[in-house]
Coordinates of C-alpha atoms in Angstrom, one line a residue:
M317 CA 89.5 97.8 115.4
E318 CA 90.6 100.6 117.9
A319 CA 94.1 101.0 119.3
A320 CA 94.3 98.7 122.8
I321 CA 96.8 99.6 125.5
L322 CA 99.5 96.7 125.8
E323 CA 102.1 98.6 128.3
R324 CA 101.0 101.2 130.7
A325 CA 103.4 103.1 133.0
E326 CA 102.1 104.9 136.0
P327 CA 103.8 108.5 136.7
V328 CA 106.0 108.9 139.6
Y329 CA 104.9 111.4 142.2
P330 CA 107.5 114.2 141.9
P331 CA 109.0 115.1 145.4
V332 CA 109.6 118.7 144.3
C333 CA 105.6 119.2 144.0
E334 CA 104.8 118.0 147.3
A335 CA 105.1 121.3 149.0
S336 CA 102.9 123.2 146.5
A337 CA 100.4 120.5 146.0
A338 CA 96.8 119.8 147.2
V339 CA 96.1 116.4 148.8
A340 CA 94.9 115.2 145.3
E341 CA 95.9 116.9 142.1
S342 CA 95.1 115.6 138.5
V343 CA 96.7 115.9 134.8
D344 CA 94.6 115.2 131.5
V345 CA 96.9 114.5 128.4
A346 CA 96.1 114.1 124.9
F347 CA 98.1 112.2 122.5
T348 CA 98.4 110.3 118.9
I349 CA 99.0 106.5 118.6
T350 CA 101.2 105.9 115.5
P351 CA 100.6 102.8 113.4
D352 CA 103.3 101.1 115.1
G353 CA 101.8 101.5 118.5
A354 CA 104.0 104.4 120.0
V355 CA 102.6 107.7 121.8
V356 CA 103.7 110.8 120.0
S357 CA 102.5 114.6 120.0
E358 CA 101.6 114.1 123.9
R359 CA 100.2 117.6 125.4
I360 CA 98.5 118.8 128.4
V361 CA 94.7 119.2 128.0
Q362 CA 94.0 120.2 131.5
S363 CA 96.0 120.4 134.9
T364 CA 95.2 121.3 138.8
N365 CA 98.8 121.9 139.0
D366 CA 101.7 122.5 136.5
C367 CA 104.2 120.9 138.8
F368 CA 102.7 117.3 137.8
N369 CA 102.7 117.9 134.2
R370 CA 106.2 116.5 133.1
A371 CA 105.6 113.5 135.2
A372 CA 102.1 112.9 133.4
L373 CA 103.9 113.3 130.0
N374 CA 106.7 111.0 130.9
A375 CA 104.3 108.4 132.0
V376 CA 102.3 108.4 128.6
K377 CA 105.4 108.6 126.4
R378 CA 106.2 105.1 127.8
W379 CA 102.9 103.5 127.0
R380 CA 102.5 101.0 124.1
F381 CA 99.5 100.0 122.2
S382 CA 98.6 97.6 119.4
P383 CA 97.5 99.9 116.8
R384 CA 94.2 100.7 115.3
T385 CA 93.5 98.9 112.2
I386 CA 90.9 99.7 109.2
D387 CA 90.4 97.1 106.7
G388 CA 93.3 95.1 108.3
E389 CA 95.9 98.1 107.8
P390 CA 97.5 99.9 110.9
R391 CA 96.4 103.5 111.2
P392 CA 96.9 106.5 113.5
A393 CA 94.7 107.2 116.2
F394 CA 94.3 110.9 116.9
E395 CA 93.2 112.8 120.2
Q396 CA 93.4 109.9 122.6
Q397 CA 93.2 111.1 126.1
A398 CA 94.1 109.8 129.4
S399 CA 93.9 111.3 133.2
F400 CA 96.2 111.0 135.8
R401 CA 95.7 111.5 139.5
F402 CA 98.5 112.4 141.9
D403 CA 97.9 111.7 145.6
R404 CA 100.0 113.3 148.1
P405 CA 102.2 110.5 149.9
S406 CA 101.4 110.0 153.4

């Protein structure tokens, strides 16, 4: 069974990024899910504006999963990915 998300935190738009940001920015993150459902080894895969990288990484670190299982045993899930979109506040 594959890992399933239990708790998802959304990133906070960093006010310091607003001046240099386009109307919409995106950040793609890769990470590993541990056998206990925590996120580790998170890293940026692609970003339209580096200013948003920390906000995306901070959000994904707070996610929690039910672990991937093989033959009933929890196992790590490598190379998971998530995309975040940051829309400029109106």
